[in-house]
CSV table of C-alpha atoms in Angstrom, one decimal:
chain,number,residue,atom,x,y,z
A,9,MET,CA,0.0,0.0,0.0
A,10,SER,CA,1.4,3.3,-1.0
A,11,ASN,CA,1.7,6.3,1.2
A,12,ILE,CA,-0.5,9.3,0.4
A,13,LYS,CA,1.8,12.3,-0.4
A,14,VAL,CA,-0.8,14.9,-1.4
A,15,SER,CA,-4.4,14.8,-0.4
A,16,THR,CA,-7.0,17.2,-1.6
A,17,LYS,CA,-10.5,17.4,-0.3
A,18,ASN,CA,-13.4,19.4,-1.7
A,19,VAL,CA,-11.2,21.8,-3.6
A,20,ASN,CA,-13.0,24.6,-5.4
A,21,VAL,CA,-11.3,27.2,-7.5
A,22,HIS,CA,-12.9,30.4,-8.8
A,23,TYR,CA,-11.5,32.8,-11.3
A,24,GLY,CA,-13.6,35.9,-10.4
A,25,THR,CA,-17.2,34.7,-10.6
A,26,LYS,CA,-16.4,31.7,-12.8
A,27,GLN,CA,-15.9,28.4,-11.0
A,28,ALA,CA,-13.1,26.4,-12.5
A,29,LEU,CA,-13.0,23.4,-10.1
A,30,HIS,CA,-15.8,21.8,-8.2
A,31,GLN,CA,-15.2,19.8,-5.1
A,32,VAL,CA,-12.2,18.0,-6.2
A,33,THR,CA,-11.1,15.2,-3.9
A,34,LEU,CA,-8.1,13.2,-4.9
A,35,ASP,CA,-5.2,11.4,-3.1
A,36,ILE,CA,-1.8,11.3,-4.8
A,37,ASN,CA,0.4,8.4,-3.8
A,38,GLU,CA,4.1,8.9,-2.9
A,39,LYS,CA,6.7,7.8,-5.5
A,40,GLU,CA,4.1,7.1,-8.2
A,41,VAL,CA,3.1,8.9,-11.3
A,42,THR,CA,-0.4,10.3,-11.3
A,43,ALA,CA,-1.7,11.5,-14.7
A,44,LEU,CA,-4.4,14.1,-15.1
A,45,ILE,CA,-6.3,13.9,-18.4
A,46,GLY,CA,-9.3,15.7,-19.8
A,47,PRO,CA,-10.3,18.1,-22.6
A,48,SER,CA,-8.9,21.7,-22.8
A,49,GLY,CA,-10.4,23.9,-20.1
A,50,CYS,CA,-11.5,21.0,-17.9
A,51,GLY,CA,-9.5,22.3,-14.9
A,52,LYS,CA,-6.6,19.8,-14.9
A,53,SER,CA,-3.9,22.4,-15.1
A,54,THR,CA,-5.7,24.6,-12.6
A,55,PHE,CA,-5.8,21.7,-10.2
A,56,LEU,CA,-2.0,21.0,-10.7
A,57,ARG,CA,-1.3,24.7,-9.9
A,58,CYS,CA,-3.2,24.4,-6.6
A,59,ILE,CA,-0.6,21.9,-5.4
A,60,ASN,CA,2.3,24.4,-5.3
A,61,ARG,CA,0.1,27.4,-4.8
A,62,MET,CA,0.9,28.8,-8.3
A,63,ASN,CA,-2.6,30.1,-8.5
A,64,ASP,CA,-1.7,32.7,-5.9
A,65,LEU,CA,0.0,34.5,-8.7
A,66,ILE,CA,-3.4,35.2,-10.3
A,67,ASP,CA,-5.2,38.0,-8.5
A,68,ILE,CA,-8.8,36.9,-9.3
A,69,CYS,CA,-8.1,33.3,-8.4
A,70,LYS,CA,-9.6,32.0,-5.2
A,71,VAL,CA,-8.9,28.5,-3.9
A,72,ASP,CA,-10.9,26.9,-1.0
A,73,GLY,CA,-11.1,23.4,0.4
A,74,SER,CA,-8.2,21.4,1.8
A,75,ILE,CA,-4.9,20.4,0.3
A,76,THR,CA,-2.3,18.6,2.4
A,77,VAL,CA,1.2,17.7,1.5
A,78,ASP,CA,2.7,15.2,4.0
A,79,ASN,CA,-0.4,15.7,6.1
A,80,GLU,CA,0.2,19.5,6.4
A,81,GLU,CA,-2.4,21.9,5.2
A,82,ILE,CA,-1.1,24.2,2.4
A,83,ILE,CA,-4.2,26.3,1.8
A,84,SER,CA,-3.4,28.8,4.6
A,85,ASP,CA,-1.9,32.3,4.7
A,86,GLU,CA,0.7,31.0,7.2
A,87,VAL,CA,2.3,28.6,4.8
A,88,ASP,CA,5.7,29.7,3.5
A,89,VAL,CA,5.0,29.5,-0.2
A,90,VAL,CA,8.7,29.8,-1.2
A,91,SER,CA,9.7,26.8,1.0
A,92,LEU,CA,6.6,24.9,-0.3
A,93,ARG,CA,7.7,25.5,-3.9
A,94,SER,CA,11.2,24.3,-3.1
A,95,LYS,CA,9.6,21.0,-2.1
A,96,ILE,CA,7.4,20.9,-5.2
A,97,GLY,CA,9.2,21.5,-8.5
A,98,MET,CA,7.4,22.3,-11.7
A,99,VAL,CA,8.0,21.7,-15.4
A,100,PHE,CA,5.9,23.5,-18.0
A,101,GLN,CA,4.6,22.9,-21.4
A,102,LYS,CA,7.2,25.0,-23.2
A,103,PRO,CA,10.8,24.5,-22.1
A,104,ASN,CA,11.7,27.8,-20.3
A,105,PRO,CA,15.4,27.8,-19.4
A,106,PHE,CA,16.7,31.1,-18.0
A,107,PRO,CA,18.7,33.2,-20.3
A,108,LYS,CA,21.8,31.9,-18.6
A,109,SER,CA,24.4,29.1,-19.1
A,110,ILE,CA,23.4,25.5,-18.7
A,111,PHE,CA,25.3,25.4,-15.4
A,112,ASP,CA,23.7,28.5,-14.0
A,113,ASN,CA,20.2,27.3,-14.9
A,114,VAL,CA,20.7,24.3,-12.6
A,115,ALA,CA,22.7,26.2,-10.0
A,116,TYR,CA,20.2,29.0,-9.6
A,117,GLY,CA,17.7,27.1,-7.3
A,118,PRO,CA,20.3,25.6,-4.9
A,119,THR,CA,22.0,29.0,-4.7
A,120,ILE,CA,18.9,31.1,-3.9
A,121,HIS,CA,17.5,28.6,-1.5
A,122,GLY,CA,20.9,28.5,0.3
A,123,ILE,CA,21.2,24.7,-0.1
A,124,VAL,CA,24.9,24.8,-0.7
A,125,ASP,CA,27.8,26.3,1.1
A,126,THR,CA,30.7,25.7,-1.1
A,127,LYS,CA,31.4,25.9,-4.8
A,128,SER,CA,32.3,22.2,-5.0
A,129,ASP,CA,29.0,21.3,-3.4
A,130,LEU,CA,27.2,23.4,-6.0
A,131,GLN,CA,29.2,21.8,-8.7
A,132,GLU,CA,28.2,18.4,-7.3
A,133,ILE,CA,24.5,19.3,-7.2
A,134,VAL,CA,24.6,20.6,-10.8
A,135,HIS,CA,26.3,17.5,-12.1
A,136,SER,CA,24.1,15.0,-10.2
A,137,SER,CA,20.9,16.9,-11.3
A,138,LEU,CA,21.9,16.9,-14.9
A,139,LYS,CA,22.8,13.2,-14.6
A,140,ARG,CA,19.4,12.3,-13.1
A,141,ALA,CA,17.7,14.3,-15.8
A,142,GLY,CA,19.7,12.2,-18.4
A,143,LEU,CA,21.4,15.3,-19.8
A,144,LEU,CA,24.9,15.3,-18.4
A,145,LYS,CA,26.5,13.1,-21.1
A,146,GLU,CA,25.2,15.4,-23.8
A,147,VAL,CA,26.2,18.7,-22.2
A,148,LYS,CA,29.2,18.0,-19.9
A,149,ASP,CA,31.6,19.7,-22.3
A,150,ARG,CA,29.5,22.8,-22.8
A,151,LEU,CA,28.1,23.7,-19.4
A,152,HIS,CA,28.9,27.3,-19.9
A,153,GLU,CA,27.0,27.7,-23.1
A,154,PRO,CA,23.5,29.2,-22.9
A,155,GLY,CA,20.6,26.9,-22.0
A,156,THR,CA,18.7,28.3,-24.9
A,157,SER,CA,21.3,26.8,-27.3
A,158,LEU,CA,20.0,23.3,-26.6
A,159,SER,CA,17.4,21.4,-28.6
A,160,GLY,CA,13.7,21.5,-27.4
A,161,GLY,CA,14.0,18.1,-25.7
A,162,GLN,CA,17.3,18.9,-24.1
A,163,GLN,CA,15.9,22.2,-22.9
A,164,GLN,CA,13.0,20.4,-21.3
A,165,ARG,CA,15.4,18.0,-19.6
A,166,LEU,CA,17.4,21.0,-18.4
A,167,CYS,CA,14.2,22.3,-16.8
A,168,ILE,CA,13.7,19.0,-15.1
A,169,ALA,CA,17.3,19.1,-13.9
A,170,ARG,CA,16.7,22.6,-12.6
A,171,ALA,CA,13.5,21.4,-10.8
A,172,ILE,CA,15.3,18.5,-9.1
A,173,ALA,CA,18.4,20.5,-8.2
A,174,VAL,CA,16.6,21.9,-5.1
A,175,ASN,CA,15.8,18.3,-4.0
A,176,PRO,CA,12.0,18.5,-4.1
A,177,ASP,CA,9.7,15.7,-3.1
A,178,ILE,CA,7.1,16.3,-5.7
A,179,ILE,CA,7.4,17.2,-9.4
A,180,LEU,CA,4.5,18.7,-11.2
A,181,MET,CA,4.5,18.5,-15.0
A,182,ASP,CA,2.1,20.5,-17.1
A,183,GLU,CA,2.1,18.9,-20.6
A,184,PRO,CA,5.9,18.5,-20.5
A,185,CYS,CA,6.1,16.8,-24.0
A,186,SER,CA,3.5,18.7,-26.0
A,187,ALA,CA,6.2,20.8,-27.7
A,188,LEU,CA,8.6,17.9,-28.3
A,189,ASP,CA,9.1,15.4,-31.1
A,190,PRO,CA,8.5,11.7,-30.5
A,191,ILE,CA,12.1,10.9,-29.8
A,192,ALA,CA,12.5,13.7,-27.3
A,193,THR,CA,9.1,12.7,-25.8
A,194,ALA,CA,10.3,9.1,-25.4
A,195,THR,CA,13.5,10.3,-23.6
A,196,ILE,CA,11.3,12.4,-21.2
A,197,GLU,CA,9.0,9.4,-20.6
A,198,GLU,CA,12.0,7.2,-19.9
A,199,LEU,CA,13.2,9.8,-17.4
A,200,ILE,CA,9.8,10.0,-15.7
A,201,ASP,CA,10.0,6.3,-15.3
A,202,GLU,CA,13.3,6.7,-13.5
A,203,LEU,CA,12.4,9.7,-11.5
A,204,LYS,CA,9.3,8.1,-9.9
A,205,ASN,CA,11.6,5.9,-7.8
A,206,LYS,CA,12.7,9.1,-5.9
A,207,TYR,CA,9.9,11.6,-6.5
A,208,THR,CA,6.1,11.8,-6.5
A,209,ILE,CA,5.1,13.0,-10.0
A,210,VAL,CA,1.8,14.6,-11.1
A,211,ILE,CA,1.6,15.0,-14.9
A,212,VAL,CA,-1.0,16.8,-16.9
A,213,THR,CA,-1.1,15.4,-20.4
A,214,HIS,CA,-3.2,15.6,-23.5
A,215,SER,CA,-1.8,12.4,-24.8
A,216,MET,CA,-3.9,9.5,-23.5
A,217,GLN,CA,-1.2,7.1,-24.7
A,218,GLN,CA,1.4,9.0,-22.7
A,219,ALA,CA,-0.8,8.8,-19.6
A,220,ALA,CA,-1.3,5.1,-20.2
A,221,ARG,CA,2.5,4.6,-20.6
A,222,VAL,CA,3.9,6.6,-17.8
A,223,SER,CA,1.4,6.7,-14.9
A,224,GLN,CA,0.2,4.3,-12.3
A,225,ARG,CA,-3.0,6.2,-11.5
A,226,THR,CA,-5.1,8.5,-13.7
A,227,GLY,CA,-7.7,11.1,-13.0
A,228,PHE,CA,-10.1,12.3,-15.6
A,229,PHE,CA,-11.4,15.9,-15.4
A,230,HIS,CA,-14.4,17.3,-17.2
A,231,LEU,CA,-16.0,20.7,-16.8
A,232,GLY,CA,-14.0,21.3,-13.6
A,233,GLU,CA,-15.0,18.1,-12.0
A,234,LEU,CA,-12.9,15.0,-11.3
A,235,VAL,CA,-15.1,12.5,-13.0
A,236,GLU,CA,-13.2,9.3,-12.4
A,237,THR,CA,-9.9,8.3,-10.8
A,238,GLY,CA,-8.3,4.9,-10.5
A,239,GLU,CA,-5.5,2.6,-11.6
A,240,THR,CA,-4.3,3.6,-15.0
A,241,GLN,CA,-4.6,0.1,-16.3
A,242,LYS,CA,-8.3,0.1,-15.4
A,243,ILE,CA,-9.1,3.6,-16.7
A,244,PHE,CA,-7.7,2.8,-20.1
A,245,THR,CA,-9.1,-0.7,-20.6
A,246,ASN,CA,-12.4,-0.6,-18.7
A,247,PRO,CA,-13.3,2.8,-17.2
A,248,ASP,CA,-16.4,2.9,-15.0
A,249,ASN,CA,-17.7,6.3,-16.1
A,250,GLU,CA,-19.3,6.8,-19.5
A,251,LYS,CA,-17.8,10.3,-19.9
A,252,THR,CA,-14.3,8.8,-19.3
A,253,GLN,CA,-15.0,6.2,-21.9
A,254,GLY,CA,-16.3,8.7,-24.4
A,255,TYR,CA,-13.3,11.0,-23.9
A,256,ILE,CA,-10.5,8.4,-24.1
A,257,THR,CA,-12.0,6.6,-27.1
A,258,GLY,CA,-12.3,9.9,-29.0
A,259,ARG,CA,-16.1,10.2,-28.9
A,260,PHE,CA,-16.2,13.6,-27.3
A,261,GLY,CA,-13.8,16.2,-26.2
B,4,MET,CA,-23.0,-3.0,-32.5
B,5,GLU,CA,-24.3,0.5,-31.6
B,6,GLN,CA,-22.1,2.9,-29.8
B,7,ASP,CA,-21.7,6.7,-29.8
B,8,LYS,CA,-19.9,7.9,-32.8
B,9,HIS,CA,-16.2,8.9,-32.8
B,10,ILE,CA,-15.3,12.5,-33.6
B,11,VAL,CA,-13.2,11.1,-36.5
B,12,LYS,CA,-15.8,9.6,-38.9
B,13,SER,CA,-13.2,7.4,-40.7
B,14,TYR,CA,-12.5,5.7,-37.3
B,15,ASP,CA,-16.1,4.8,-37.1
B,16,ASP,CA,-16.0,3.5,-40.7
B,17,GLU,CA,-13.0,1.4,-39.9
B,18,MET,CA,-14.6,-0.1,-36.8
B,19,LYS,CA,-17.7,-0.8,-38.8
B,20,GLU,CA,-15.7,-2.5,-41.5
B,21,ILE,CA,-14.1,-4.7,-38.9
B,22,ASN,CA,-17.5,-5.7,-37.5
B,23,ASN,CA,-18.7,-6.5,-41.0
B,24,ASN,CA,-15.6,-8.5,-41.7
B,25,ILE,CA,-16.2,-10.6,-38.6
B,26,LEU,CA,-19.8,-11.1,-39.5
B,27,ASP,CA,-18.8,-12.1,-43.0
B,28,ILE,CA,-16.3,-14.7,-41.9
B,29,GLY,CA,-18.7,-15.9,-39.2
B,30,SER,CA,-21.5,-16.5,-41.7
B,31,LEU,CA,-19.1,-18.2,-44.2
B,32,VAL,CA,-17.8,-20.5,-41.5
B,33,GLU,CA,-21.4,-21.3,-40.4
B,34,ASN,CA,-22.3,-22.2,-43.9
B,35,GLN,CA,-19.1,-24.3,-44.4
B,36,LEU,CA,-20.0,-26.4,-41.4
B,37,LYS,CA,-23.6,-26.7,-42.6
B,38,ARG,CA,-22.5,-27.9,-46.0
B,39,ALA,CA,-19.8,-30.3,-44.5
B,40,LEU,CA,-22.5,-31.9,-42.4
B,41,ASN,CA,-24.9,-32.2,-45.3
B,42,ALA,CA,-22.1,-33.8,-47.3
B,43,LEU,CA,-21.7,-36.3,-44.5
B,44,LYS,CA,-25.4,-36.9,-44.2
B,45,ASN,CA,-25.8,-37.7,-47.9
B,46,GLN,CA,-22.3,-39.0,-48.5
B,47,ASP,CA,-22.0,-36.3,-51.1
B,48,THR,CA,-18.4,-36.3,-52.2
B,49,ALA,CA,-18.9,-33.4,-54.7
B,50,LEU,CA,-20.3,-31.1,-52.0
B,51,ALA,CA,-17.5,-32.2,-49.6
B,52,GLU,CA,-14.9,-31.2,-52.2
B,53,LYS,CA,-16.6,-27.8,-52.7
B,54,VAL,CA,-16.3,-27.2,-49.0
B,55,ILE,CA,-12.6,-28.1,-49.0
B,56,GLU,CA,-12.1,-25.7,-52.0
B,57,ASP,CA,-14.0,-22.8,-50.3
B,58,ASP,CA,-11.8,-22.9,-47.2
B,59,ASN,CA,-9.4,-20.7,-49.3
B,60,ILE,CA,-12.0,-17.9,-49.2
B,61,ILE,CA,-12.1,-18.0,-45.4
B,62,ASP,CA,-8.3,-18.0,-45.3
B,63,GLU,CA,-8.1,-15.0,-47.6
B,64,LYS,CA,-10.6,-13.1,-45.6
B,65,PHE,CA,-8.8,-14.0,-42.4
B,66,ARG,CA,-5.6,-12.5,-43.8
B,67,GLN,CA,-7.3,-9.4,-45.0
B,68,LEU,CA,-9.0,-8.8,-41.6
B,69,ASP,CA,-5.7,-9.5,-39.8
B,70,GLN,CA,-4.1,-6.7,-41.8
B,71,ASN,CA,-7.0,-4.3,-41.1
B,72,LEU,CA,-6.7,-5.0,-37.4
B,73,VAL,CA,-3.0,-4.3,-37.3
B,74,LEU,CA,-3.6,-1.1,-39.3
B,75,ILE,CA,-6.3,0.2,-37.0
B,76,LEU,CA,-4.2,-0.5,-33.9
B,77,GLY,CA,-1.3,1.5,-35.4
B,78,LYS,CA,-3.5,4.3,-36.8
B,79,ARG,CA,-6.0,4.8,-34.0
B,80,GLN,CA,-4.3,3.5,-30.9
B,81,PRO,CA,-7.7,2.5,-29.5
B,82,MET,CA,-8.6,2.8,-25.9
B,83,ALA,CA,-11.1,1.3,-23.5
B,84,MET,CA,-14.1,-0.4,-25.3
B,85,ASP,CA,-12.5,0.2,-28.7
B,86,LEU,CA,-9.2,-1.4,-27.5
B,87,ARG,CA,-11.1,-4.4,-26.0
B,88,THR,CA,-13.1,-4.8,-29.2
B,89,ILE,CA,-10.0,-4.8,-31.5
B,90,PHE,CA,-8.2,-7.1,-29.1
B,91,SER,CA,-11.2,-9.5,-29.1
B,92,ALA,CA,-11.6,-9.2,-32.9
B,93,ILE,CA,-7.9,-10.3,-33.4
B,94,LYS,CA,-8.7,-13.5,-31.3
B,95,MET,CA,-12.1,-14.0,-32.9
B,96,ASN,CA,-10.7,-13.8,-36.4
B,97,LYS,CA,-8.1,-16.5,-35.6
B,98,ASP,CA,-10.7,-18.7,-33.9
B,99,LEU,CA,-13.1,-18.4,-36.8
B,100,GLU,CA,-10.4,-19.3,-39.2
B,101,ARG,CA,-9.6,-22.5,-37.2
B,102,LEU,CA,-13.3,-23.2,-36.9
B,103,GLY,CA,-13.4,-23.2,-40.7
B,104,ASP,CA,-10.5,-25.6,-40.8
B,105,HIS,CA,-12.5,-28.1,-38.6
B,106,ALA,CA,-15.4,-27.8,-41.0
B,107,THR,CA,-13.0,-28.6,-43.8
B,108,ASN,CA,-11.6,-31.6,-41.9
B,109,ILE,CA,-15.1,-33.0,-41.7
B,110,ALA,CA,-15.5,-32.5,-45.4
B,111,LYS,CA,-12.1,-34.1,-46.1
B,112,ARG,CA,-13.0,-37.3,-44.2
B,113,THR,CA,-16.4,-37.4,-46.0
B,114,SER,CA,-14.7,-37.1,-49.4
B,115,MET,CA,-12.1,-39.8,-48.5
B,116,ILE,CA,-14.3,-42.5,-47.0
B,117,ASP,CA,-15.8,-45.1,-49.1
B,118,LEU,CA,-17.3,-47.2,-46.4
B,119,VAL,CA,-20.7,-48.1,-45.0
B,120,LEU,CA,-21.1,-45.9,-42.0
B,121,PRO,CA,-23.0,-47.1,-38.9
B,122,GLU,CA,-26.3,-45.2,-38.9
B,123,LYS,CA,-26.8,-44.4,-35.2
B,124,PRO,CA,-23.5,-42.6,-34.6
B,125,VAL,CA,-23.8,-40.7,-37.8
B,126,ARG,CA,-27.3,-39.6,-36.8
B,127,ASP,CA,-25.9,-38.5,-33.4
B,128,ILE,CA,-23.0,-36.7,-35.0
B,129,LEU,CA,-25.4,-34.8,-37.3
B,130,ARG,CA,-27.6,-33.8,-34.3
B,131,MET,CA,-24.5,-32.6,-32.4
B,132,GLY,CA,-23.6,-30.7,-35.6
B,133,GLU,CA,-26.9,-29.0,-35.6
B,134,HIS,CA,-26.4,-27.9,-32.0
B,135,VAL,CA,-22.9,-26.6,-32.8
B,136,GLN,CA,-24.4,-24.7,-35.7
B,137,ILE,CA,-27.0,-23.1,-33.4
B,138,MET,CA,-24.1,-22.1,-31.1
B,139,ILE,CA,-22.3,-20.5,-34.0
B,140,GLY,CA,-25.4,-18.6,-35.0
B,141,LYS,CA,-26.0,-17.4,-31.5
B,142,VAL,CA,-22.4,-16.3,-30.9
B,143,ILE,CA,-22.5,-14.2,-34.1
B,144,GLN,CA,-25.8,-12.8,-32.9
B,145,SER,CA,-24.3,-11.9,-29.6
B,146,PHE,CA,-21.6,-10.0,-31.4
B,147,VAL,CA,-24.1,-8.2,-33.6
B,148,ASN,CA,-26.0,-7.2,-30.4
B,149,PHE,CA,-22.8,-6.6,-28.5
B,150,SER,CA,-24.4,-8.5,-25.6
B,151,ALA,CA,-22.3,-9.9,-22.8
B,152,GLU,CA,-25.4,-11.8,-21.5
B,153,GLU,CA,-26.0,-13.5,-24.8
B,154,ALA,CA,-22.3,-14.3,-25.2
B,155,LYS,CA,-22.3,-15.9,-21.7
B,156,ALA,CA,-25.4,-18.0,-22.6
B,157,VAL,CA,-23.6,-19.3,-25.7
B,158,TRP,CA,-20.5,-20.0,-23.5
B,159,ASN,CA,-22.6,-22.2,-21.2
B,160,MET,CA,-23.9,-24.2,-24.2
B,161,ASP,CA,-20.5,-25.8,-24.7
B,162,GLU,CA,-21.1,-28.2,-21.8
B,163,GLU,CA,-24.0,-29.8,-23.6
B,164,ILE,CA,-21.7,-30.2,-26.7
B,165,ASP,CA,-19.1,-31.8,-24.5
B,166,ASP,CA,-21.7,-34.2,-23.1
B,167,GLU,CA,-22.8,-35.1,-26.6
B,168,TYR,CA,-19.2,-35.6,-27.6
B,169,LEU,CA,-18.5,-38.0,-24.7
B,170,GLY,CA,-21.7,-39.9,-25.5
B,171,ILE,CA,-20.7,-40.4,-29.1
B,172,LEU,CA,-17.1,-41.3,-28.2
B,173,ARG,CA,-18.4,-44.0,-25.8
B,174,GLN,CA,-20.7,-45.3,-28.5
B,175,LEU,CA,-18.0,-45.4,-31.2
B,176,LEU,CA,-15.6,-47.2,-28.9
B,177,THR,CA,-18.2,-49.8,-28.1
B,178,TYR,CA,-18.9,-50.3,-31.8
B,179,MET,CA,-15.3,-50.8,-32.5
B,180,MET,CA,-14.8,-53.3,-29.6
B,181,GLU,CA,-17.8,-55.3,-30.6
B,182,GLU,CA,-17.2,-55.4,-34.3
B,183,PRO,CA,-13.5,-54.8,-35.3
B,184,LYS,CA,-14.3,-54.6,-39.0
B,185,ARG,CA,-16.1,-51.3,-38.3
B,186,ILE,CA,-12.9,-49.8,-36.8
B,187,SER,CA,-12.0,-48.0,-40.0
B,188,ALA,CA,-15.4,-46.3,-40.4
B,189,CYS,CA,-15.7,-45.5,-36.7
B,190,THR,CA,-12.2,-44.0,-36.6
B,191,ASN,CA,-13.2,-41.6,-39.3
B,192,LEU,CA,-16.3,-40.7,-37.4
B,193,LEU,CA,-14.2,-40.4,-34.2
B,194,TYR,CA,-12.1,-37.7,-35.9
B,195,MET,CA,-15.3,-35.9,-37.1
B,196,VAL,CA,-16.9,-35.9,-33.7
B,197,LYS,CA,-13.6,-34.5,-32.3
B,198,ASP,CA,-13.7,-31.8,-35.0
B,199,LEU,CA,-17.2,-30.8,-33.8
B,200,GLU,CA,-16.2,-30.8,-30.2
B,201,ARG,CA,-13.3,-28.5,-31.1
B,202,VAL,CA,-15.7,-26.2,-33.0
B,203,GLY,CA,-17.7,-26.0,-29.8
B,204,ASP,CA,-14.5,-25.0,-27.9
B,205,TYR,CA,-13.7,-22.3,-30.5
B,206,VAL,CA,-17.2,-20.9,-30.3
B,207,GLN,CA,-16.8,-20.9,-26.5
B,208,ASN,CA,-13.5,-18.9,-26.9
B,209,ILE,CA,-15.3,-16.5,-29.2
B,210,ALA,CA,-18.1,-16.0,-26.6
B,211,GLU,CA,-15.3,-15.2,-24.0
B,212,ASP,CA,-13.9,-12.6,-26.4
B,213,ILE,CA,-17.2,-11.0,-26.9
B,214,TYR,CA,-18.0,-11.0,-23.2
B,215,TYR,CA,-14.6,-9.3,-22.5
B,216,ALA,CA,-15.1,-6.7,-25.3
B,217,VAL,CA,-18.5,-5.8,-23.9
B,218,SER,CA,-18.0,-6.0,-20.2
B,219,GLY,CA,-14.2,-5.5,-19.7
B,220,GLU,CA,-14.3,-8.6,-17.5
B,221,PRO,CA,-12.7,-11.9,-18.4
B,222,LEU,CA,-14.7,-15.1,-18.7
B,223,TYR,CA,-12.5,-18.1,-18.1
B,224,ASN,CA,-13.0,-21.8,-18.8
B,225,ASP,CA,-11.3,-23.8,-16.1
B,226,THR,CA,-13.3,-27.0,-16.4
B,227,PRO,CA,-11.2,-30.1,-16.8
B,228,ASP,CA,-11.0,-31.9,-20.1
B,229,ARG,CA,-13.6,-34.7,-19.5
B,230,GLN,CA,-12.7,-36.9,-22.5
B,231,TRP,CA,-10.3,-38.7,-20.3
B,232,GLU,CA,-13.2,-40.0,-18.2
B,233,VAL,CA,-14.1,-42.1,-21.3
B,234,ILE,CA,-10.6,-43.0,-22.4
B,235,LYS,CA,-9.1,-43.9,-19.0
B,236,PRO,CA,-11.1,-47.1,-18.4
B,237,LEU,CA,-9.7,-48.5,-21.6
B,238,LYS,CA,-6.2,-48.4,-20.2
B,239,LYS,CA,-4.5,-51.8,-19.8
B,240,LYS,CA,-4.6,-52.8,-16.1
């Protein structure tokens, strides 16, 4: 039985007067990949952004309900959002390396969070993060070239290396492969497979096949509601809900 | 089968074509068995030879459907009910093709034997053949209706077929022991009744496939092979 890493209960999100999420209750298991699927505008990315309080950055966005990470409530003004986000890394749809060198992209997080004391410690973290992100071999001789000089797939792995450099527990991925070609996508999927041994991963994806390939559990969102959640194998072969069936078989969306 | 339509119309067309292919092969196989049994009934060698010849049509359709199924898997990457349907269709196609082979076997034996056949076992084989044909008709109907219940009902019918098989097996063994000069004719009938029994098993497999496609739940046959109940007592002590 897996431990529950993130637990959400009756989460509602409003953008102004528009309600984007309705009473979402979902448990996310530790060191597993949980995939969130659903048509555009169904609320899956909004939900993902609740987990690291990214929605705080949007003025009109209001989140209520309960979200716990390691049994600690995070929907509270008293929570230190910066420290929360150091525990929860995020990777976005479009690779977004800083306009800095490859080395500095990865070194940035550990430096500002004060994780390292010495230069050699920093070097060690940068190397190990790039290695875990499966990028070290390809970039070890050009660490001081700009991150933006890498290919799209490499840039995305650089962003993953940047996310894991601050030693998070959880990695949120918002359609991490949608801008990548199939080979770069396969590399990221292989990486996700490895990363799940150490991290809890939540991935939003538009590719049903990707969700089926990389995740152990899947949640299907529709019109702001979590319609169905369960083992990925079950969801993709024999879902309980007709809406899930209709969406994953390409009958509505 | 009736389901909501896919957004991509050509996907619907392809699924429909696969259904039609299955129905097509199903009805061809049903007809092959019917004609093979008629050939046996009337010792009609010409009809038997026609059945043997027509097996090629089934083999060709099997290959064509097999290709269509691989293509739809690659093109559409089906999920949930579509995935189960395609997966089941792959197995059903193979089972229908094998079923056709057994009908051909019956026709081959009919065309080869030039012997006086004992009436009673032939009558019983023909009756068993009618029951097997009913099973085939019903299993195809359960596919058309996409009904797990109907498929399960067909699945349960195989037990009666097995009973009939064991009864005829006993009968033939007795005939052979009592009158050794009938051994040759009875051996041919023995093969035919075995063919029919295998057809029943294939229909049962097809029923399992349909049940899974519709419900998502497996239907397993774990009953022991009962033919040994008949054969064991013949073993030398």
